[in-house]
Amino acid sequence: MRKIPGRRKFVATLTKAVGTSMFINTPGLSRSRQLWDSPPSFTVGQIMEIVLKTIPDAPFPKTVDTLKSGSLSQKVTGIVSTMFATIEVIEKAAAAGANFIIAHEPTFYNHADETDWLKNDEVFRYKQALLTKHGIAIWRFHDYWHSHRPDGIWTGMLSALGWQNNVDAKNPHMLTLPAMPLHQLIVHVKEKLGIKMVRLIGDQTQTCQRVLLLPGASGGRNQIAAIEKEKPDVVLCGEASEWETPEYIRDARRQGQTISLVVLGHIMSEAAGMEWLVPWLKPQLSGLPISYIPSGNPFTYE
């Protein structure tokens, strides 16, 4: 087993950070060992320690990035990175012999993954039983990944879009691209991020060069403040409350501003960042199977 200095101290600190998170006992891992021949020996806690050493000021005294299932001491047979640890992702991870899922977003349908209100819910109980059956640990990796320098989600998105060299030195959310019509920009984004459909307020023939990229859900006030400061041609955001930024853009256009808003969807606006976690993590855990399983967009369109 690989020895990591100060592990006992780390586990004690991390356990406090985990707080009241749910722990699930780990059953035997014989099936995983059959699929993968003698993977390197790491525990969940050791892997978390390795990762947190790369994050400034980690571990945080208050964070949603706690274990949602499993335990720090269980041996890891393989890692899966994903946006959401959906039932489908859990099933696929188990089928691949992986017992550690690193997910960017909540597992139990609320930001803090509080489960008291779900204790009698059949969907929650099914998911919990599935995790127990396969001995799978889930670690949410949201605050820490965004706190990495550079931001892991941001870096993955820029890499997927091919825009690494177009970032404004003063504001990483601002990009200066070769001038193109908005419809061409939308085609590029949809193709690179695997998005089937976007929501648009604006003119698809409008020429775009200054792009404000706001993946995820930064909130209406933050979005509007950034728009007012940067004066972009187009805003690409993950999601927006319909009564906030979309209404601001509608009024701005009526006022006479040339600006458009493209809503990509929260999941697909950040998924590339969790996919990028795989090549970032592999060199630190050499020999351990690590893969990305997309949770995908749950919506269909008619």
Short mmCIF file of C-alpha atoms in Angstrom, two decimals:
data_model
loop_
_atom_site.label_atom_id
_atom_site.label_comp_id
_atom_site.label_asym_id
_atom_site.label_seq_id
_atom_site.Cartn_x
_atom_site.Cartn_y
_atom_site.Cartn_z
CA MET A 1 0.00 0.00 0.00
CA ARG A 2 1.28 3.46 -0.86
CA LYS A 3 2.10 5.42 2.30
CA ILE A 4 1.20 9.08 2.47
CA PRO A 5 2.69 11.22 5.27
CA GLY A 6 0.23 12.66 7.73
CA ARG A 7 -2.62 10.49 6.53
CA ARG A 8 -4.10 10.01 10.02
CA LYS A 9 -4.13 13.76 10.58
CA PHE A 10 -5.70 14.29 7.16
CA VAL A 11 -8.41 11.69 7.74
CA ALA A 12 -9.32 13.33 11.05
CA THR A 13 -9.55 16.75 9.40
CA LEU A 14 -11.44 15.43 6.39
CA THR A 15 -13.89 13.54 8.57
CA LYS A 16 -14.83 16.82 10.22
CA ALA A 17 -15.33 18.37 6.79
CA VAL A 18 -17.52 15.46 5.77
CA GLY A 19 -19.74 16.25 8.74
CA THR A 20 -23.04 14.38 8.69
CA SER A 21 -22.60 12.90 5.23
CA MET A 22 -24.02 9.42 4.76
CA PHE A 23 -21.52 6.54 4.98
CA ILE A 24 -22.33 3.19 3.44
CA ASN A 25 -20.49 -0.03 4.28
CA THR A 26 -18.46 -1.51 1.46
CA PRO A 27 -19.15 -5.11 0.42
CA GLY A 28 -16.53 -7.40 -1.13
CA LEU A 29 -14.78 -6.25 -4.27
CA SER A 30 -14.12 -9.65 -5.84
CA ARG A 31 -15.96 -8.79 -9.05
CA SER A 32 -13.86 -5.66 -9.57
CA ARG A 33 -10.64 -7.61 -9.03
CA GLN A 34 -11.67 -10.04 -11.72
CA LEU A 35 -12.19 -7.18 -14.17
CA TRP A 36 -8.94 -5.39 -13.37
CA ASP A 37 -5.82 -7.34 -12.50
CA SER A 38 -4.24 -5.98 -9.29
CA PRO A 39 -4.79 -2.22 -9.66
CA PRO A 40 -2.61 0.02 -7.49
CA SER A 41 -3.72 0.08 -3.86
CA PHE A 42 -5.29 3.41 -2.92
CA THR A 43 -8.07 4.15 -0.46
CA VAL A 44 -10.73 6.78 -1.05
CA GLY A 45 -9.13 8.94 1.64
CA GLN A 46 -5.67 8.69 0.09
CA ILE A 47 -6.99 9.74 -3.30
CA MET A 48 -8.85 12.66 -1.79
CA GLU A 49 -5.67 13.72 0.01
CA ILE A 50 -3.66 13.60 -3.22
CA VAL A 51 -6.25 15.75 -4.97
CA LEU A 52 -6.68 18.26 -2.15
CA LYS A 53 -2.93 18.90 -2.02
CA THR A 54 -3.34 20.60 -5.42
CA ILE A 55 -6.16 22.90 -4.25
CA PRO A 56 -5.25 26.22 -2.55
CA ASP A 57 -6.25 26.34 1.15
CA ALA A 58 -7.82 22.85 1.08
CA PRO A 59 -9.44 21.17 2.88
CA PHE A 60 -12.10 23.86 3.34
CA PRO A 61 -13.79 24.13 6.74
CA LYS A 62 -17.17 24.46 5.01
CA THR A 63 -17.96 22.85 1.66
CA VAL A 64 -20.53 20.71 -0.11
CA ASP A 65 -17.66 18.56 -1.39
CA THR A 66 -18.13 15.68 1.04
CA LEU A 67 -18.55 11.95 0.69
CA LYS A 68 -22.14 11.12 -0.22
CA SER A 69 -21.62 7.36 0.13
CA GLY A 70 -18.80 4.97 0.96
CA SER A 71 -15.95 5.53 3.41
CA LEU A 72 -12.48 7.03 3.47
CA SER A 73 -10.89 3.66 4.24
CA GLN A 74 -12.29 1.59 1.39
CA LYS A 75 -9.89 0.40 -1.31
CA VAL A 76 -10.53 1.85 -4.76
CA THR A 77 -10.76 -0.45 -7.77
CA GLY A 78 -11.40 2.28 -10.32
CA ILE A 79 -12.58 5.89 -10.60
CA VAL A 80 -15.36 7.38 -12.69
CA SER A 81 -15.69 11.11 -13.28
CA THR A 82 -19.10 12.54 -14.16
CA MET A 83 -21.37 15.56 -13.78
CA PHE A 84 -24.16 13.73 -11.92
CA ALA A 85 -23.97 10.36 -10.20
CA THR A 86 -27.25 9.27 -11.72
CA ILE A 87 -28.59 5.75 -11.31
CA GLU A 88 -27.47 5.04 -14.88
CA VAL A 89 -23.94 6.30 -14.16
CA ILE A 90 -23.81 4.19 -10.98
CA GLU A 91 -24.86 1.11 -12.96
CA LYS A 92 -22.25 1.76 -15.64
CA ALA A 93 -19.52 2.36 -13.06
CA ALA A 94 -20.37 -0.91 -11.31
CA ALA A 95 -20.38 -2.78 -14.63
CA ALA A 96 -16.89 -1.41 -15.34
CA GLY A 97 -15.63 -2.49 -11.92
CA ALA A 98 -15.21 1.06 -10.60
CA ASN A 99 -16.24 1.79 -7.01
CA PHE A 100 -15.36 5.49 -6.66
CA ILE A 101 -17.40 8.16 -8.46
CA ILE A 102 -16.26 11.78 -8.46
CA ALA A 103 -19.29 13.90 -9.35
CA HIS A 104 -19.48 17.66 -9.87
CA GLU A 105 -23.11 18.11 -8.84
CA PRO A 106 -25.38 16.81 -6.04
CA THR A 107 -26.32 13.16 -5.78
CA PHE A 108 -29.55 13.53 -3.80
CA TYR A 109 -31.44 16.34 -5.52
CA ASN A 110 -30.43 19.36 -3.39
CA HIS A 111 -27.30 21.46 -3.08
CA ALA A 112 -26.21 20.18 0.34
CA ASP A 113 -27.29 16.58 -0.34
CA GLU A 114 -29.51 16.64 2.74
CA THR A 115 -31.42 13.35 2.92
CA ASP A 116 -33.68 13.58 5.98
CA TRP A 117 -36.56 14.79 3.85
CA LEU A 118 -36.05 11.85 1.46
CA LYS A 119 -35.78 8.98 3.95
CA ASN A 120 -39.12 7.46 2.85
CA ASP A 121 -38.81 8.36 -0.83
CA GLU A 122 -38.65 5.29 -3.06
CA VAL A 123 -36.29 6.85 -5.63
CA PHE A 124 -33.81 7.87 -2.94
CA ARG A 125 -34.02 4.49 -1.22
CA TYR A 126 -33.46 2.66 -4.51
CA LYS A 127 -30.40 4.76 -5.29
CA GLN A 128 -29.02 4.32 -1.79
CA ALA A 129 -29.53 0.55 -1.98
CA LEU A 130 -27.78 0.45 -5.36
CA LEU A 131 -24.74 2.24 -3.92
CA THR A 132 -24.68 -0.17 -0.99
CA LYS A 133 -25.04 -3.21 -3.24
CA HIS A 134 -22.03 -2.25 -5.35
CA GLY A 135 -19.97 -0.68 -2.55
CA ILE A 136 -19.58 2.60 -4.38
CA ALA A 137 -18.20 5.77 -2.81
CA ILE A 138 -19.30 9.14 -4.20
CA TRP A 139 -17.36 12.34 -3.63
CA ARG A 140 -18.77 15.62 -4.79
CA PHE A 141 -16.06 17.67 -6.46
CA HIS A 142 -17.56 21.10 -7.03
CA ASP A 143 -16.05 23.76 -4.76
CA TYR A 144 -12.57 22.25 -4.94
CA TRP A 145 -12.52 21.85 -8.72
CA HIS A 146 -13.63 25.45 -9.21
CA SER A 147 -10.98 26.53 -6.67
CA HIS A 148 -8.18 24.76 -8.52
CA ARG A 149 -5.83 27.15 -10.32
CA PRO A 150 -6.75 27.25 -13.07
CA ASP A 151 -10.42 26.42 -12.49
CA GLY A 152 -10.83 22.79 -13.61
CA ILE A 153 -14.26 23.26 -15.16
CA TRP A 154 -13.14 26.40 -16.94
CA THR A 155 -9.99 24.77 -18.28
CA GLY A 156 -11.89 21.77 -19.59
CA MET A 157 -14.44 23.96 -21.32
CA LEU A 158 -11.82 26.15 -23.00
CA SER A 159 -9.96 23.04 -24.14
CA ALA A 160 -13.08 21.46 -25.62
CA LEU A 161 -13.99 24.70 -27.41
CA GLY A 162 -10.43 25.30 -28.63
CA TRP A 163 -10.43 28.79 -27.13
CA GLN A 164 -7.44 28.52 -24.77
CA ASN A 165 -5.58 31.30 -26.60
CA ASN A 166 -8.53 33.69 -26.82
CA VAL A 167 -8.90 34.53 -23.13
CA ASP A 168 -8.73 38.13 -21.94
CA ALA A 169 -5.76 38.50 -19.60
CA LYS A 170 -7.77 40.73 -17.26
CA ASN A 171 -10.93 38.61 -17.14
CA PRO A 172 -10.81 34.85 -17.84
CA HIS A 173 -14.53 34.85 -18.64
CA MET A 174 -14.05 37.22 -21.56
CA LEU A 175 -12.92 35.90 -24.91
CA THR A 176 -11.93 37.72 -28.07
CA LEU A 177 -12.61 35.55 -31.11
CA PRO A 178 -12.29 36.13 -34.85
CA ALA A 179 -15.40 38.01 -35.94
CA MET A 180 -18.19 35.67 -37.06
CA PRO A 181 -21.98 35.66 -37.30
CA LEU A 182 -23.78 34.41 -34.21
CA HIS A 183 -25.23 31.38 -36.00
CA GLN A 184 -21.69 30.22 -36.86
CA LEU A 185 -20.61 30.63 -33.24
CA ILE A 186 -23.60 28.59 -32.07
CA VAL A 187 -22.82 25.79 -34.53
CA HIS A 188 -19.26 25.62 -33.21
CA VAL A 189 -20.32 25.50 -29.57
CA LYS A 190 -23.00 22.87 -30.17
CA GLU A 191 -20.59 20.66 -32.10
CA LYS A 192 -17.69 20.92 -29.63
CA LEU A 193 -19.81 20.45 -26.50
CA GLY A 194 -22.26 17.90 -27.86
CA ILE A 195 -25.30 20.14 -27.39
CA LYS A 196 -28.40 19.34 -29.41
CA MET A 197 -30.29 22.57 -28.84
CA VAL A 198 -29.69 25.98 -27.25
CA ARG A 199 -32.03 28.77 -26.18
CA LEU A 200 -31.41 32.12 -27.85
CA ILE A 201 -32.33 35.76 -27.40
CA GLY A 202 -30.87 37.79 -30.23
CA ASP A 203 -30.12 38.00 -33.94
CA GLN A 204 -28.33 35.02 -35.49
CA THR A 205 -26.89 37.26 -38.24
CA GLN A 206 -25.24 39.53 -35.66
CA THR A 207 -21.44 39.70 -35.84
CA CYS A 208 -19.81 38.40 -32.66
CA GLN A 209 -16.27 38.87 -31.46
CA ARG A 210 -16.41 39.65 -27.74
CA VAL A 211 -17.83 36.61 -25.94
CA LEU A 212 -18.71 36.42 -22.25
CA LEU A 213 -18.57 32.75 -21.22
CA LEU A 214 -20.42 31.93 -17.98
CA PRO A 215 -20.81 28.15 -17.62
CA GLY A 216 -22.98 26.68 -14.88
CA ALA A 217 -25.32 28.88 -12.86
CA SER A 218 -23.59 32.05 -11.66
CA GLY A 219 -26.88 33.81 -10.87
CA GLY A 220 -28.73 36.69 -12.48
CA ARG A 221 -27.06 39.51 -10.56
CA ASN A 222 -23.57 38.21 -11.29
CA GLN A 223 -24.43 37.68 -14.96
CA ILE A 224 -25.95 41.13 -15.37
CA ALA A 225 -23.07 42.83 -13.52
CA ALA A 226 -20.57 41.08 -15.83
CA ILE A 227 -22.57 42.09 -18.92
CA GLU A 228 -22.72 45.73 -17.83
CA LYS A 229 -18.98 45.81 -17.13
CA GLU A 230 -17.66 43.94 -20.16
CA LYS A 231 -20.18 44.94 -22.88
CA PRO A 232 -19.92 41.64 -24.80
CA ASP A 233 -21.46 40.94 -28.18
CA VAL A 234 -22.86 37.67 -26.90
CA VAL A 235 -23.24 35.91 -23.56
CA LEU A 236 -22.89 32.11 -23.42
CA CYS A 237 -24.26 30.90 -20.11
CA GLY A 238 -25.13 27.56 -18.59
CA GLU A 239 -28.49 28.51 -17.18
CA ALA A 240 -30.42 31.65 -16.24
CA SER A 241 -33.64 32.26 -14.36
CA GLU A 242 -36.13 33.44 -16.97
CA TRP A 243 -37.11 36.53 -14.95
CA GLU A 244 -33.52 37.74 -14.56
CA THR A 245 -30.81 37.78 -17.25
CA PRO A 246 -33.10 36.93 -20.21
CA GLU A 247 -35.36 39.88 -19.37
CA TYR A 248 -32.33 42.14 -18.98
CA ILE A 249 -31.10 41.10 -22.43
CA ARG A 250 -34.54 41.66 -23.95
CA ASP A 251 -34.67 45.19 -22.53
CA ALA A 252 -31.07 45.90 -23.51
CA ARG A 253 -31.84 45.00 -27.10
CA ARG A 254 -34.97 47.18 -27.07
CA GLN A 255 -32.86 50.01 -25.69
CA GLY A 256 -30.64 49.67 -28.77
CA GLN A 257 -27.74 47.53 -27.61
CA THR A 258 -26.37 44.86 -29.96
CA ILE A 259 -26.16 41.91 -27.61
CA SER A 260 -27.41 38.32 -27.65
CA LEU A 261 -27.82 35.61 -25.03
CA VAL A 262 -27.29 31.89 -25.68
CA VAL A 263 -28.35 29.49 -22.91
CA LEU A 264 -26.41 26.24 -23.26
CA GLY A 265 -27.88 24.28 -20.33
CA HIS A 266 -26.15 23.81 -17.00
CA ILE A 267 -24.92 20.24 -17.49
CA MET A 268 -23.51 20.60 -20.98
CA SER A 269 -21.92 23.95 -20.17
CA GLU A 270 -19.67 22.28 -17.55
CA ALA A 271 -19.41 18.62 -18.55
CA ALA A 272 -16.15 19.09 -20.46
CA GLY A 273 -14.56 20.20 -17.21
CA MET A 274 -15.32 16.86 -15.58
CA GLU A 275 -14.10 15.02 -18.65
CA TRP A 276 -10.84 16.96 -18.39
CA LEU A 277 -10.49 15.68 -14.81
CA VAL A 278 -9.51 12.27 -16.20
CA PRO A 279 -6.24 13.27 -17.96
CA TRP A 280 -5.47 15.63 -15.06
CA LEU A 281 -5.88 12.87 -12.46
CA LYS A 282 -4.26 9.92 -14.27
CA PRO A 283 -0.61 10.99 -13.82
CA GLN A 284 -1.19 11.31 -10.07
CA LEU A 285 -2.69 7.81 -9.75
CA SER A 286 -0.62 5.87 -12.25
CA GLY A 287 -2.05 2.47 -13.09
CA LEU A 288 -5.46 3.02 -11.51
CA PRO A 289 -8.33 2.77 -14.04
CA ILE A 290 -9.92 6.23 -14.42
CA SER A 291 -12.63 7.06 -16.94
CA TYR A 292 -15.33 9.60 -17.72
CA ILE A 293 -18.98 8.58 -17.95
CA PRO A 294 -21.26 11.36 -19.21
CA SER A 295 -24.48 11.82 -17.29
CA GLY A 296 -25.83 13.66 -20.32
CA ASN A 297 -28.73 16.07 -20.73
CA PRO A 298 -31.96 14.61 -19.31
CA PHE A 299 -34.18 16.70 -21.57
CA THR A 300 -35.55 15.85 -24.99
CA TYR A 301 -36.97 18.46 -27.35
CA GLU A 302 -40.04 18.46 -29.56
#
